[in-house]
Amino acid sequence: RSEEMAKSTQLIDNEVFRAYATYTAIVLLKMMLMSLVTAYFRITRKAFVNPEDTASFGKGDSAKKYLRTDPDVERVRRGHLNDLENIVPFVGIGLLYALSGPELSTALLHFRIFTGARIFHTFAYLIPLPQPGRGLSWAVGYAVTFSMTYRVLKTVLLL
Amino acid sequence: RSEEMAKSTQLIDNEVFRAYATYTAIVLLKMMLMSLVTAYFRITRKAFVNPEDTASFGKGDSAKKYLRTDPDVERVRRGHLNDLENIVPFVGIGLLYALSGPELSTALLHFRIFTGARIFHTFAYLIPLPQPGRGLSWAVGYAVTFSMTYRVLKTVLLL
Amino acid sequence: RSEEMAKSTQLIDNEVFRAYATYTAIVLLKMMLMSLVTAYFRITRKAFVNPEDTASFGKGDSAKKYLRTDPDVERVRRGHLNDLENIVPFVGIGLLYALSGPELSTALLHFRIFTGARIFHTFAYLIPLPQPGRGLSWAVGYAVTFSMTYRVLKTVLLL
């Protein structure tokens, strides 16, 4: 039992894996914050989608008018979905990449650029910044995940 | 080769990791069931989105009228997306948390509360229950993942 | 330090884990490609959703007309979301499955069928092929993940 505990601790003691864990926790946390931003805009813009969510505004037509879409809410939701589309591959491939034995400095470079790019992407989407700000930050994160995928396939390929 | 097999078996023999694997399998299975519920409502409400999905109802206008949105279908789809937004962080951070060497009892507490909250959330969304039922169950799951993130970052931080 | 590196390398040297890593990298890469297909259709169909994305087409009404939905763009987006809904459970449960010590041949069978089914599903969605082509390929991938979930729960169950 204690040997097992030790073993599971050893993976987490590997420096590349610790870096992976750190940046994965950060980007997943950032993605989770999108839910709070959505909730904030839904409440301040009074724009809801479920009838039961507007019940506190009264009954009938007085509540129904809050069942509507709002541009700010939709914008945050698009940013959230874009996070899912891009952070899921990062987390999945990043784990395999971290286990493929890269240099710590190379791994940190990948993780830091991806995390920075996604944080910038969120600000670019929500402010919003003029293009190509958002597009470029998306492309940078995409390229990082692509680079890790290449290394994983080169290292482990077993079809 | 047999040594490698033994090694990969050892991680799965760690009790915290086994608990993580159990609850991750359950919540991912629950999420997958949303696809079946969506299909059920699409078929019983005859509400489809792809023209090729309505071809069996005939040609032309007789089939076209089934290309429509239905409130029940949309409700399930929102529940499914909410699962993706919340279960993905749980699975990703939960893995790191399980590897960070928490007490089994503490880990089980996190996994059980999250799983219970998400199952409740699904029922609250689909029935639907009056608010704040759904909101609170969402917040409970969110708080559990947040608590695991805190422990992961405290244990492994390597920026 | 070198011992840690050796350890993390050992998991990746396990053949079942290498197979998992290979097919996970392939299906996540396939999912990522959906972003490029979406961008391709948005640009060729001139159908955008963010005002800042149409700024290069001029100002005012001349740019506003490109803020519209396009059937081809929406089709790719549905395929992308379907990937998220199905590939996320595969990646999460596949990892646990790979660590549960299955036979290499059995594991390869699961990974290959899932990957083939999802690639077929994408073509069936985008071409589009008449039903039940897309539906069946979805069901095959679903069944593979379900089979892996069953094995994981049977092997590790700790509630």
XYZ file of C-alpha atoms in Angstrom:
477
model
C 0.000 0.000 0.000
C 2.671 2.505 0.975
C 4.690 1.377 -2.036
C 1.730 2.145 -4.259
C 1.369 5.579 -2.722
C 5.046 6.168 -3.334
C 4.671 5.137 -6.956
C 1.787 7.454 -7.670
C 3.786 10.210 -6.050
C 6.753 9.527 -8.284
C 4.957 10.477 -11.490
C 3.892 13.750 -9.914
C 7.523 14.317 -8.836
C 8.723 14.161 -12.440
C 9.450 17.771 -13.374
C 7.960 17.644 -16.861
C 4.812 16.074 -15.443
C 4.639 18.735 -12.730
C 4.890 21.435 -15.399
C 2.140 19.706 -17.375
C -0.038 19.489 -14.251
C 0.521 23.157 -13.451
C -0.381 24.519 -16.875
C -3.241 22.058 -17.371
C -4.739 23.185 -14.055
C -4.348 26.824 -15.131
C -5.971 26.482 -18.565
C -8.806 24.303 -17.223
C -9.392 26.849 -14.482
C -9.443 29.613 -17.097
C -11.981 27.602 -19.111
C -14.134 27.103 -16.004
C -14.162 30.863 -15.399
C -16.059 31.254 -18.689
C -19.098 29.770 -16.917
C -18.950 32.555 -14.332
C -18.575 35.214 -17.030
C -21.592 33.750 -18.860
C -23.616 33.789 -15.633
C -22.536 37.397 -14.991
C -23.701 38.570 -18.430
C -26.948 36.527 -18.247
C -27.837 38.202 -14.941
C -26.736 41.767 -15.770
C -28.240 41.639 -19.321
C -31.256 39.674 -18.085
C -30.996 37.219 -20.963
C -31.938 33.653 -20.091
C -32.755 30.519 -22.001
C -34.655 28.304 -19.532
C -38.159 29.395 -18.413
C -37.439 28.203 -14.859
C -34.479 30.629 -14.691
C -36.767 33.654 -15.080
C -39.379 32.572 -12.522
C -38.016 35.013 -9.939
C -38.903 37.918 -12.316
C -42.616 37.133 -11.985
C -45.074 35.064 -14.000
C -46.319 35.138 -17.573
C -45.223 37.867 -19.969
C -43.292 39.842 -17.356
C -40.856 36.912 -17.082
C -41.074 35.743 -20.703
C -39.392 38.868 -22.035
C -36.153 37.754 -20.372
C -36.077 34.567 -22.451
C -33.911 36.058 -25.167
C -30.426 35.972 -26.594
C -27.987 38.763 -25.874
C -24.904 39.550 -28.013
C -22.589 39.698 -24.991
C -23.835 36.388 -23.599
C -23.465 34.711 -27.000
C -19.949 36.100 -27.336
C -18.834 34.567 -24.033
C -20.473 31.271 -24.987
C -18.545 31.203 -28.274
C -15.330 31.843 -26.353
C -16.205 29.004 -23.984
C -16.880 26.572 -26.840
C -13.643 27.635 -28.537
C -11.862 26.821 -25.267
C -13.406 23.354 -25.221
C -12.369 22.756 -28.836
C -8.777 23.776 -28.172
C -8.062 23.027 -24.509
C -9.373 19.446 -24.681
C -6.737 18.476 -27.312
C -4.058 20.298 -25.298
C -4.913 18.406 -22.110
C -5.141 15.018 -23.838
C -2.083 15.328 -26.067
C -0.133 17.267 -23.432
C -0.394 14.285 -21.067
C 1.031 11.925 -23.698
C 3.661 14.511 -24.587
C 4.707 14.897 -20.938
C 5.066 11.099 -20.673
C 7.108 10.901 -23.884
C 10.169 12.261 -22.063
C 10.793 15.711 -23.605
C 13.382 18.113 -22.229
C 11.948 20.179 -19.370
C 12.859 23.448 -21.097
C 11.167 22.386 -24.350
C 8.086 21.208 -22.510
C 7.858 24.438 -20.504
C 8.140 26.413 -23.741
C 5.173 24.528 -25.201
C 3.035 24.805 -22.069
C 3.786 28.489 -21.465
C 3.122 29.585 -25.043
C -0.155 27.627 -25.175
C -1.354 29.016 -21.857
C -0.392 32.578 -22.762
C -2.050 32.269 -26.169
C -5.328 31.007 -24.705
C -5.446 33.716 -22.030
C -4.804 36.326 -24.731
C -7.474 34.663 -26.907
C -10.053 35.078 -24.136
C -9.317 38.787 -23.731
C -9.267 39.246 -27.514
C -12.706 37.608 -27.721
C -14.341 39.395 -24.797
C -13.045 42.966 -25.232
C -13.125 42.398 -28.345
C -9.792 43.268 -29.930
C -9.690 43.903 -33.691
C -8.629 40.982 -35.843
C -6.176 39.364 -36.444
C -5.497 39.459 -32.666
C -7.918 36.692 -31.782
C -7.141 34.666 -34.896
C -3.398 34.761 -34.307
C -3.676 33.759 -30.642
C -5.892 30.856 -31.705
C -3.312 29.816 -34.323
C -0.434 29.962 -31.830
C -2.224 27.638 -29.383
C -3.179 25.361 -32.267
C 0.428 25.188 -33.478
C 1.692 24.293 -29.998
C -0.737 21.376 -29.707
C 0.177 20.319 -33.238
C 3.882 20.350 -32.323
C 3.224 18.168 -29.264
C 1.131 15.773 -31.367
C 3.999 15.412 -33.830
C 6.434 14.549 -31.030
C 3.986 12.055 -29.458
C 3.375 10.249 -32.752
C 7.101 10.236 -33.571
C 7.940 8.773 -30.146
C 5.206 6.205 -29.525
C 3.661 5.273 -32.887
C 2.093 1.812 -32.568
C -0.727 1.423 -35.053
C 7.496 -6.794 -21.307
C 5.963 -8.474 -18.269
C 7.642 -5.891 -16.078
C 5.998 -3.145 -18.113
C 2.630 -4.826 -17.737
C 3.173 -5.011 -14.001
C 4.026 -1.338 -13.861
C 0.944 -0.192 -15.698
C -1.077 -2.426 -13.420
C 0.407 -0.813 -10.334
C -1.055 2.610 -11.026
C -4.484 1.066 -11.430
C -3.946 -0.789 -8.126
C -3.479 2.458 -6.241
C -6.715 2.937 -4.327
C -7.072 6.662 -4.980
C -6.491 6.060 -8.677
C -9.065 3.257 -8.676
C -11.581 5.603 -7.064
C -10.770 8.240 -9.697
C -11.182 5.677 -12.478
C -14.522 4.506 -11.090
C -16.114 7.934 -10.766
C -14.617 9.206 -14.031
C -16.104 6.199 -15.832
C -19.486 6.898 -14.202
C -19.659 10.618 -15.041
C -18.404 10.077 -18.596
C -20.998 7.317 -19.030
C -23.663 9.693 -17.704
C -22.515 12.316 -20.195
C -22.644 9.795 -23.036
C -26.241 8.942 -22.117
C -27.207 12.516 -23.043
C -26.672 11.537 -26.696
C -29.259 8.786 -26.341
C -31.713 11.145 -24.623
C -31.214 13.666 -27.441
C -31.838 10.953 -30.040
C -34.951 9.830 -28.147
C -36.438 13.360 -28.150
C -35.437 14.005 -31.777
C -37.276 10.850 -32.859
C -40.378 11.173 -30.633
C -40.727 14.960 -31.282
C -39.736 14.523 -34.942
C -37.315 17.448 -34.758
C -34.187 17.063 -36.850
C -31.449 19.331 -38.074
C -29.872 17.484 -41.031
C -31.937 17.057 -44.228
C -30.564 13.527 -44.694
C -32.008 12.549 -41.284
C -35.574 13.185 -42.461
C -35.300 11.350 -45.784
C -37.210 8.355 -44.398
C -40.258 10.625 -43.859
C -40.596 11.162 -47.597
C -39.381 13.801 -50.039
C -39.810 17.527 -50.385
C -42.119 19.459 -48.058
C -43.412 16.348 -46.288
C -39.906 15.784 -44.898
C -38.889 19.439 -44.627
C -41.379 20.162 -41.864
C -39.354 17.929 -39.531
C -36.302 20.178 -39.910
C -37.109 22.246 -36.861
C -36.005 22.916 -33.323
C -37.953 21.491 -30.410
C -37.790 22.872 -26.841
C -37.230 19.421 -25.310
C -34.427 18.572 -27.738
C -32.748 21.934 -27.111
C -33.040 21.421 -23.354
C -31.225 18.077 -23.496
C -28.572 19.602 -25.742
C -27.949 22.391 -23.237
C -27.614 19.787 -20.492
C -25.137 17.875 -22.652
C -23.036 20.977 -23.331
C -23.110 21.880 -19.640
C -21.779 18.372 -18.940
C -18.915 18.916 -21.388
C -18.075 22.263 -19.795
C -17.975 20.777 -16.295
C -17.021 17.108 -16.662
C -13.986 17.825 -18.880
C -12.299 19.904 -16.110
C -13.235 17.249 -13.533
C -11.663 14.442 -15.582
C -8.508 16.437 -16.382
C -7.909 17.945 -12.957
C -9.166 14.810 -11.177
C -6.373 12.792 -12.785
C -3.722 15.222 -11.557
C -5.406 15.345 -8.157
C -5.433 11.538 -7.890
C -1.719 11.482 -8.714
C -0.943 14.198 -6.144
C -1.308 11.685 -3.301
C -4.437 12.791 -1.407
C -5.961 10.728 1.410
C -8.348 8.086 0.029
C -11.201 9.335 2.201
C -10.715 12.945 1.056
C -10.490 11.887 -2.578
C -13.618 9.741 -2.300
C -15.455 12.692 -0.761
C -14.547 14.892 -3.737
C -15.419 12.255 -6.354
C -18.717 11.232 -4.723
C -19.987 14.787 -4.239
C -19.087 15.763 -7.813
C -20.757 12.662 -9.283
C -23.870 13.092 -7.155
C -24.085 16.792 -8.035
C -23.837 16.134 -11.775
C -26.454 13.358 -11.697
C -28.767 15.669 -9.751
C -27.990 18.467 -12.234
C -29.130 16.285 -15.134
C -32.457 15.474 -13.480
C -32.899 19.129 -12.450
C -32.350 20.161 -16.089
C -34.517 17.521 -17.744
C -37.556 17.410 -15.423
C -37.055 20.517 -14.977
C -36.909 21.307 -11.265
C -37.515 24.908 -10.161
C -34.420 26.991 -9.506
C -32.180 27.163 -7.554
C -32.036 23.346 -7.747
C -30.100 23.186 -10.989
C -27.953 26.201 -10.138
C -26.929 24.828 -6.763
C -26.022 21.383 -8.132
C -23.912 23.100 -10.787
C -22.183 25.184 -8.098
C -21.455 22.132 -5.936
C -19.742 20.295 -8.809
C -17.870 23.474 -9.707
C -16.650 23.905 -6.128
C -15.387 20.307 -5.978
C -13.311 20.759 -9.146
C -12.056 24.088 -7.810
C -10.990 22.416 -4.552
C -9.070 19.712 -6.478
C -7.418 22.409 -8.637
C -6.240 24.214 -5.527
C -4.677 21.031 -4.129
C -3.017 20.206 -7.475
C -1.481 23.666 -7.830
C -0.366 23.692 -4.178
C 1.300 20.286 -4.593
C 2.938 20.459 -8.007
C 3.347 24.114 -8.973
C 6.185 24.411 -11.498
C 5.694 27.465 -13.676
C 16.172 13.127 -11.665
C 17.333 10.574 -14.225
C 15.368 7.917 -12.356
C 12.248 10.031 -12.681
C 12.820 10.439 -16.379
C 13.223 6.679 -16.665
C 9.933 6.117 -14.842
C 7.905 8.429 -17.003
C 9.468 6.756 -20.009
C 8.395 3.339 -18.795
C 4.685 4.026 -19.005
C 5.131 5.242 -22.559
C 7.083 2.053 -23.307
C 4.129 -0.127 -22.354
C 2.726 -1.361 -25.667
C -0.943 -0.940 -24.781
C -0.225 2.596 -23.588
C 1.695 3.336 -26.790
C -1.279 2.132 -28.826
C -3.579 4.330 -26.728
C -1.280 7.312 -27.224
C -1.134 6.750 -30.976
C -4.885 6.534 -31.554
C -5.671 9.293 -29.068
C -3.268 11.589 -30.903
C -4.916 10.650 -34.223
C -8.524 11.236 -33.130
C -7.663 14.482 -31.317
C -5.809 15.656 -34.425
C -8.841 14.749 -36.528
C -11.036 16.742 -34.149
C -8.686 19.731 -34.366
C -8.918 19.648 -38.160
C -12.628 20.494 -37.833
C -11.563 24.014 -36.802
C -9.701 24.417 -40.082
C -12.666 23.074 -42.079
C -14.944 25.540 -40.266
C -12.553 28.396 -41.039
C -12.382 27.293 -44.684
C -16.180 27.348 -45.055
C -16.531 30.627 -43.135
C -14.078 32.299 -45.503
C -15.272 30.769 -48.792
C -18.991 31.195 -47.895
C -18.328 34.578 -46.284
C -20.414 33.683 -43.243
C -19.128 35.082 -39.968
C -20.491 35.536 -36.500
C -18.283 38.223 -34.904
C -18.520 41.811 -36.239
C -14.749 42.229 -35.848
C -14.222 39.290 -38.242
C -15.883 41.137 -41.116
C -14.058 44.442 -40.632
C -11.771 43.700 -43.595
C -14.840 43.654 -45.894
C -15.489 47.348 -45.232
C -17.624 49.268 -42.777
C -21.335 49.440 -42.049
C -23.853 47.518 -44.143
C -21.262 46.286 -46.640
C -19.657 44.239 -43.858
C -22.851 43.471 -41.909
C -24.256 41.265 -44.661
C -21.496 38.733 -43.941
C -22.748 38.289 -40.356
C -24.940 35.345 -41.209
C -25.239 31.602 -40.772
C -24.418 29.281 -43.637
C -25.653 25.669 -43.890
C -22.185 24.313 -44.711
C -20.574 26.151 -41.786
C -23.280 24.943 -39.395
C -22.842 21.378 -40.654
C -19.116 21.371 -39.879
C -19.808 22.898 -36.475
C -22.282 20.125 -35.656
C -19.674 17.560 -36.692
C -17.133 19.285 -34.460
C -19.475 19.278 -31.460
C -20.326 15.625 -32.088
C -16.586 14.922 -32.020
C -16.272 16.672 -28.650
C -19.206 14.686 -27.265
C -17.727 11.360 -28.378
C -13.949 11.790 -28.455
C -13.753 13.256 -24.932
C -15.212 10.058 -23.379
C -12.930 7.934 -25.580
C -9.811 9.808 -24.455
C -10.792 9.764 -20.766
C -12.020 6.195 -20.547
C -9.386 4.940 -23.007
C -6.640 6.083 -20.629
C -8.161 4.146 -17.732
C -8.756 1.179 -20.034
C -5.131 1.201 -21.222
C -3.974 1.214 -17.580
C -6.326 -1.646 -16.654
C -4.020 -4.142 -18.352
C -5.979 -5.427 -21.377
C -4.428 -7.689 -24.006
C -2.628 -5.649 -26.672
C -4.661 -7.260 -29.472
C -7.964 -6.507 -27.709
C -6.925 -2.937 -26.994
C -5.804 -2.381 -30.591
C -9.154 -3.723 -31.800
C -10.995 -1.176 -29.657
C -8.761 1.755 -30.643
C -8.755 0.938 -34.371
C -12.511 0.473 -34.638
C -13.198 3.698 -32.728
C -10.757 5.699 -34.838
C -12.065 4.262 -38.094
C -15.662 4.887 -37.058
C -15.000 8.532 -36.158
C -13.114 9.219 -39.406
C -15.996 7.637 -41.354
C -18.452 9.685 -39.270
C -16.737 12.915 -40.305
C -16.925 12.070 -44.006
C -20.531 10.890 -43.597
C -21.382 14.237 -41.989
C -19.524 16.496 -44.397
C -20.285 14.892 -47.779
C -23.101 14.118 -46.521
C -23.794 10.419 -46.978
C -27.396 9.202 -46.772
C -28.465 7.756 -43.432
C -27.963 5.370 -41.715
C -24.268 5.803 -42.639
C -23.564 8.575 -40.153
C -25.812 7.083 -37.481
C -24.172 3.672 -37.667
C -20.628 5.055 -37.519
C -21.667 7.083 -34.461
C -23.119 3.948 -32.835
C -19.970 1.897 -33.517
C -17.737 4.475 -31.819
C -20.220 4.727 -28.957
C -20.244 0.948 -28.499
C -16.431 0.796 -28.392
C -16.281 3.415 -25.620
C -19.071 1.608 -23.808
C -17.129 -1.669 -24.005
C -14.011 -0.005 -22.573
C -16.096 1.556 -19.771
C -17.463 -1.876 -18.853
C -13.941 -3.315 -18.629
C -12.692 -0.350 -16.553
C -15.547 -0.586 -14.068
C -15.211 -4.382 -13.826
C -11.462 -4.067 -13.164
C -11.167 -1.095 -10.816
C -14.555 -0.525 -9.166
C -14.019 1.321 -5.881
C -17.085 3.336 -4.991
